[in-house]
Short mmCIF file of C-alpha atoms in Angstrom, two decimals:
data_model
loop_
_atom_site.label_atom_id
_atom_site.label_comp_id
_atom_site.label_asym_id
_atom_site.label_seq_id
_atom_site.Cartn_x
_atom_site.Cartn_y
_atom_site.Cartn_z
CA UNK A 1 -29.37 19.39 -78.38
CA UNK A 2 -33.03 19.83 -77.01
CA UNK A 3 -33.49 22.68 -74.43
CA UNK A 4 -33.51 20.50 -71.25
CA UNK A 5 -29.79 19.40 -72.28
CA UNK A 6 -28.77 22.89 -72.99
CA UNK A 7 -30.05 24.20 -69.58
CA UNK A 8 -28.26 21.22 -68.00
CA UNK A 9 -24.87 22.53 -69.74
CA UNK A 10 -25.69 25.87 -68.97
CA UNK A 11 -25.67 25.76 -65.60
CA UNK A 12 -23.19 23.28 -65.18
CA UNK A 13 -20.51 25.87 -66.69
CA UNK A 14 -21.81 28.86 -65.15
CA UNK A 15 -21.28 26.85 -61.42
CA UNK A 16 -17.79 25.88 -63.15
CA UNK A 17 -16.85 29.34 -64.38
CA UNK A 18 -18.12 30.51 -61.02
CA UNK A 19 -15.76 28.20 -59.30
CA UNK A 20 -13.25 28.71 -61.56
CA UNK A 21 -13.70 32.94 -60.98
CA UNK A 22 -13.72 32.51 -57.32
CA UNK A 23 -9.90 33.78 -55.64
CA UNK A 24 -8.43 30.08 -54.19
CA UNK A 25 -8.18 30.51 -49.97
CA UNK A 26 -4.28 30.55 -49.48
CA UNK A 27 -2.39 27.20 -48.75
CA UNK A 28 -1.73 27.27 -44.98
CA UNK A 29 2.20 28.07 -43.91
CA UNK A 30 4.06 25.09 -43.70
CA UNK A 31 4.31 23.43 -40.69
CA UNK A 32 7.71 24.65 -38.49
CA UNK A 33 9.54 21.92 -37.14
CA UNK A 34 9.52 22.15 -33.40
CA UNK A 35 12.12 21.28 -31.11
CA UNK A 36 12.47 18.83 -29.05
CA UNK A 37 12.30 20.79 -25.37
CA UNK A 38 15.91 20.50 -23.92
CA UNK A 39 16.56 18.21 -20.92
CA UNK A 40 17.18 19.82 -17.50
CA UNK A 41 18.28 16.73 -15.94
CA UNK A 42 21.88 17.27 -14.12
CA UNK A 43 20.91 20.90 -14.64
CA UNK A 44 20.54 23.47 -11.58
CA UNK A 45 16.74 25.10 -11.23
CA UNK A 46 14.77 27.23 -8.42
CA UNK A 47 12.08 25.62 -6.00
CA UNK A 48 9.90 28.52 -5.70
CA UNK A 49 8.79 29.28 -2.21
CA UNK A 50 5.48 27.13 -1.38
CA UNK A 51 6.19 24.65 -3.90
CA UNK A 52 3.91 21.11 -3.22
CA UNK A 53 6.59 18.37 -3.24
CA UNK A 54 6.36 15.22 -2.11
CA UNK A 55 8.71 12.44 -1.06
CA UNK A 56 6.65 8.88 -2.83
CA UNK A 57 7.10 8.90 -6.72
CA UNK A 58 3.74 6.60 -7.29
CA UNK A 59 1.92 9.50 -5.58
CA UNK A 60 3.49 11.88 -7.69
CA UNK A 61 2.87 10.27 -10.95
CA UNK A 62 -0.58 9.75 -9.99
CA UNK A 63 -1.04 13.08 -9.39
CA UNK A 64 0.79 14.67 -12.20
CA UNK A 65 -1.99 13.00 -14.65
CA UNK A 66 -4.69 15.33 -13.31
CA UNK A 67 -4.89 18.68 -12.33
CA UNK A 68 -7.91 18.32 -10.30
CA UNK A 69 -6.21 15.57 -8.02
CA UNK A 70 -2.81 17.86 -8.10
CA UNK A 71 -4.92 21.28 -6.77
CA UNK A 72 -6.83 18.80 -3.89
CA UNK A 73 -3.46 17.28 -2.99
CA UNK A 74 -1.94 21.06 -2.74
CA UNK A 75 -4.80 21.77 -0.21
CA UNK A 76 -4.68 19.00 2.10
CA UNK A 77 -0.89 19.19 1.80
CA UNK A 78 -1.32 22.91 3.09
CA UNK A 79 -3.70 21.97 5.72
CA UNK A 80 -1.88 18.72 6.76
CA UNK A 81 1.49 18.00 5.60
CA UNK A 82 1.62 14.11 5.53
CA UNK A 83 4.97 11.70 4.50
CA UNK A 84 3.67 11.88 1.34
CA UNK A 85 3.71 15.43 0.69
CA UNK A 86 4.28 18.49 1.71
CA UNK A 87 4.82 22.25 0.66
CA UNK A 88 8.42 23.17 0.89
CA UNK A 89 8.26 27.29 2.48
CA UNK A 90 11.48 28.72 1.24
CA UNK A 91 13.06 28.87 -1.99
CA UNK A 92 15.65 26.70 -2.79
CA UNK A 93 17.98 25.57 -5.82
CA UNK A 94 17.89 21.69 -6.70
CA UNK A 95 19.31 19.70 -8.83
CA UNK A 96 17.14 17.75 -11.29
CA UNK A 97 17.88 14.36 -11.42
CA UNK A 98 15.01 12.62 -13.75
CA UNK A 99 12.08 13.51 -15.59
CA UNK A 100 8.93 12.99 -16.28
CA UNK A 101 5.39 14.01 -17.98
CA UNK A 102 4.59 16.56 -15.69
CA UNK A 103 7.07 16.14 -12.65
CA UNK A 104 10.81 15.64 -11.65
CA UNK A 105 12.61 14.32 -9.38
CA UNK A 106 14.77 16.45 -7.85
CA UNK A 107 18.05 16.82 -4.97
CA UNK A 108 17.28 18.91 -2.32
CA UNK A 109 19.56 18.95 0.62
CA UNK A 110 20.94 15.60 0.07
CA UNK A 111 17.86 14.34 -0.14
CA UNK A 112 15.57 12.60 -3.24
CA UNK A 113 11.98 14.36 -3.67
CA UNK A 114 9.91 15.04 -6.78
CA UNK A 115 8.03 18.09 -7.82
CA UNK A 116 5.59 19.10 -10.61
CA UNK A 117 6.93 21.21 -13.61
CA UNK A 118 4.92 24.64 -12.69
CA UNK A 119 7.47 25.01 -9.05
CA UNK A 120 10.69 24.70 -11.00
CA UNK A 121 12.33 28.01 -12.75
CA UNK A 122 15.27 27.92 -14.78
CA UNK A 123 18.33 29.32 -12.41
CA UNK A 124 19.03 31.57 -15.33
CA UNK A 125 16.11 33.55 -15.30
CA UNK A 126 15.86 33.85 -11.92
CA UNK A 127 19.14 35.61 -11.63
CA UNK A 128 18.67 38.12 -14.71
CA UNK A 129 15.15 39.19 -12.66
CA UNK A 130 15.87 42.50 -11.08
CA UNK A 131 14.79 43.16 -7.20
CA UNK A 132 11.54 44.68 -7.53
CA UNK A 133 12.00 48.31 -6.34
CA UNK A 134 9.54 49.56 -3.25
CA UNK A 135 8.26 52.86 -3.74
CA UNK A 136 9.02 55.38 -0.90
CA UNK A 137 7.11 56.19 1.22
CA UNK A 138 6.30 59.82 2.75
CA UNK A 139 4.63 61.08 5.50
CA UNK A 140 2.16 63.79 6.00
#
Protein backbone atom coordinates (compact mmCIF):
# COMPACT_ATOMS: atom_id res chain seq x y z
CA UNK A 1 0.00 0.00 0.00
CA UNK A 2 1.61 3.50 -0.79
CA UNK A 3 1.10 6.21 1.93
CA UNK A 4 -1.77 8.13 0.23
CA UNK A 5 -3.88 4.72 0.46
CA UNK A 6 -2.89 4.17 3.99
CA UNK A 7 -3.94 7.73 5.08
CA UNK A 8 -7.18 7.15 3.13
CA UNK A 9 -7.78 3.88 5.40
CA UNK A 10 -6.66 5.59 8.27
CA UNK A 11 -9.00 8.01 8.52
CA UNK A 12 -11.73 6.22 7.17
CA UNK A 13 -11.59 3.82 10.40
CA UNK A 14 -10.80 6.35 12.84
CA UNK A 15 -14.35 8.33 11.55
CA UNK A 16 -15.78 4.59 11.75
CA UNK A 17 -14.41 3.71 15.17
CA UNK A 18 -15.47 7.21 16.13
CA UNK A 19 -18.96 6.47 15.03
CA UNK A 20 -18.89 3.26 16.19
CA UNK A 21 -17.58 4.75 20.00
CA UNK A 22 -20.21 7.35 19.96
CA UNK A 23 -23.43 6.27 22.70
CA UNK A 24 -26.60 5.67 19.95
CA UNK A 25 -29.49 8.65 20.87
CA UNK A 26 -32.36 6.44 22.38
CA UNK A 27 -35.21 5.10 20.04
CA UNK A 28 -38.18 7.42 20.72
CA UNK A 29 -41.21 5.74 23.00
CA UNK A 30 -43.55 4.12 20.94
CA UNK A 31 -46.31 5.83 19.80
CA UNK A 32 -49.63 5.40 22.39
CA UNK A 33 -52.65 4.68 20.66
CA UNK A 34 -55.10 7.44 21.25
CA UNK A 35 -58.65 7.22 21.62
CA UNK A 36 -61.09 8.04 19.68
CA UNK A 37 -62.83 11.20 21.80
CA UNK A 38 -66.27 9.80 23.00
CA UNK A 39 -69.50 11.13 21.41
CA UNK A 40 -71.69 13.50 23.48
CA UNK A 41 -74.50 13.34 21.18
CA UNK A 42 -77.91 12.38 23.17
CA UNK A 43 -75.72 13.30 26.12
CA UNK A 44 -76.71 16.25 28.68
CA UNK A 45 -73.91 19.32 28.83
CA UNK A 46 -73.84 23.05 30.35
CA UNK A 47 -74.26 26.29 28.12
CA UNK A 48 -72.07 28.49 30.05
CA UNK A 49 -73.46 31.90 30.69
CA UNK A 50 -72.57 34.30 27.57
CA UNK A 51 -72.15 31.55 25.29
CA UNK A 52 -72.29 32.90 21.24
CA UNK A 53 -74.94 30.62 19.68
CA UNK A 54 -76.61 31.01 16.80
CA UNK A 55 -79.77 29.71 15.19
CA UNK A 56 -78.41 29.13 10.96
CA UNK A 57 -76.05 26.01 10.76
CA UNK A 58 -74.23 27.40 7.34
CA UNK A 59 -73.23 30.38 9.53
CA UNK A 60 -72.04 28.24 12.10
CA UNK A 61 -69.95 25.99 10.06
CA UNK A 62 -68.52 28.87 8.42
CA UNK A 63 -67.52 30.22 11.39
CA UNK A 64 -66.28 27.27 13.24
CA UNK A 65 -63.35 27.02 10.44
CA UNK A 66 -61.72 30.21 11.75
CA UNK A 67 -61.15 31.66 14.88
CA UNK A 68 -60.67 35.08 13.64
CA UNK A 69 -64.24 35.10 11.94
CA UNK A 70 -65.66 33.21 15.29
CA UNK A 71 -64.05 36.20 17.82
CA UNK A 72 -65.57 39.11 15.11
CA UNK A 73 -68.90 37.25 15.03
CA UNK A 74 -68.81 37.12 19.11
CA UNK A 75 -68.42 40.98 18.98
CA UNK A 76 -70.99 42.07 16.69
CA UNK A 77 -73.20 39.38 18.21
CA UNK A 78 -72.56 41.28 21.63
CA UNK A 79 -73.11 44.60 20.16
CA UNK A 80 -76.08 43.55 17.92
CA UNK A 81 -77.73 40.34 18.36
CA UNK A 82 -79.06 39.50 14.80
CA UNK A 83 -81.35 36.09 13.69
CA UNK A 84 -78.29 34.69 13.07
CA UNK A 85 -76.70 34.83 16.30
CA UNK A 86 -76.75 35.76 19.44
CA UNK A 87 -75.15 35.33 23.02
CA UNK A 88 -77.35 33.28 25.21
CA UNK A 89 -76.96 35.30 29.12
CA UNK A 90 -77.76 32.53 31.50
CA UNK A 91 -76.54 29.16 31.90
CA UNK A 92 -78.41 26.47 30.75
CA UNK A 93 -78.25 22.51 30.25
CA UNK A 94 -78.88 21.22 26.54
CA UNK A 95 -79.02 18.38 25.01
CA UNK A 96 -76.58 17.66 22.16
CA UNK A 97 -78.10 16.46 19.28
CA UNK A 98 -75.21 16.35 16.39
CA UNK A 99 -71.75 17.11 15.96
CA UNK A 100 -69.39 18.60 14.26
CA UNK A 101 -65.58 19.89 13.74
CA UNK A 102 -65.77 22.55 16.03
CA UNK A 103 -69.60 23.04 16.86
CA UNK A 104 -72.89 21.20 17.86
CA UNK A 105 -76.05 21.42 17.53
CA UNK A 106 -77.79 21.50 20.44
CA UNK A 107 -81.78 21.49 22.27
CA UNK A 108 -82.38 24.30 24.18
CA UNK A 109 -85.86 24.94 25.35
CA UNK A 110 -87.50 23.01 22.70
CA UNK A 111 -85.76 24.67 20.39
CA UNK A 112 -82.73 23.61 17.62
CA UNK A 113 -79.50 26.00 17.90
CA UNK A 114 -75.81 25.23 17.46
CA UNK A 115 -72.86 26.28 19.49
CA UNK A 116 -69.04 26.05 19.26
CA UNK A 117 -67.17 23.37 21.40
CA UNK A 118 -65.34 25.99 23.93
CA UNK A 119 -69.36 27.02 25.57
CA UNK A 120 -70.25 23.41 26.26
CA UNK A 121 -69.03 21.66 29.75
CA UNK A 122 -69.61 18.22 30.54
CA UNK A 123 -72.76 18.18 33.19
CA UNK A 124 -70.49 16.01 35.24
CA UNK A 125 -67.94 18.33 36.01
CA UNK A 126 -69.98 21.00 36.54
CA UNK A 127 -71.73 19.36 39.39
CA UNK A 128 -68.50 17.89 41.24
CA UNK A 129 -67.23 21.90 41.15
CA UNK A 130 -67.68 23.19 44.63
CA UNK A 131 -69.39 26.85 45.23
CA UNK A 132 -66.54 29.03 45.42
CA UNK A 133 -66.45 30.25 49.07
CA UNK A 134 -66.53 34.36 49.63
CA UNK A 135 -64.26 35.45 52.17
CA UNK A 136 -65.85 37.48 55.06
CA UNK A 137 -65.77 40.43 55.32
CA UNK A 138 -65.08 42.74 58.55
CA UNK A 139 -65.44 46.08 59.37
CA UNK A 140 -63.26 48.57 61.03
Amino acid sequence: MNVKTCAIVTILSLGLLQACSTPRQPAPPAAEMIEQPVSSVGSTMVLVEQAHICHDEAETRRLAASAQLRSMARYLAELLPTDQCTIHTVTSEVVVLEEAEGYRKISLESSEIFTFDNYLLPAAATAAQPSPVLPAVSCC
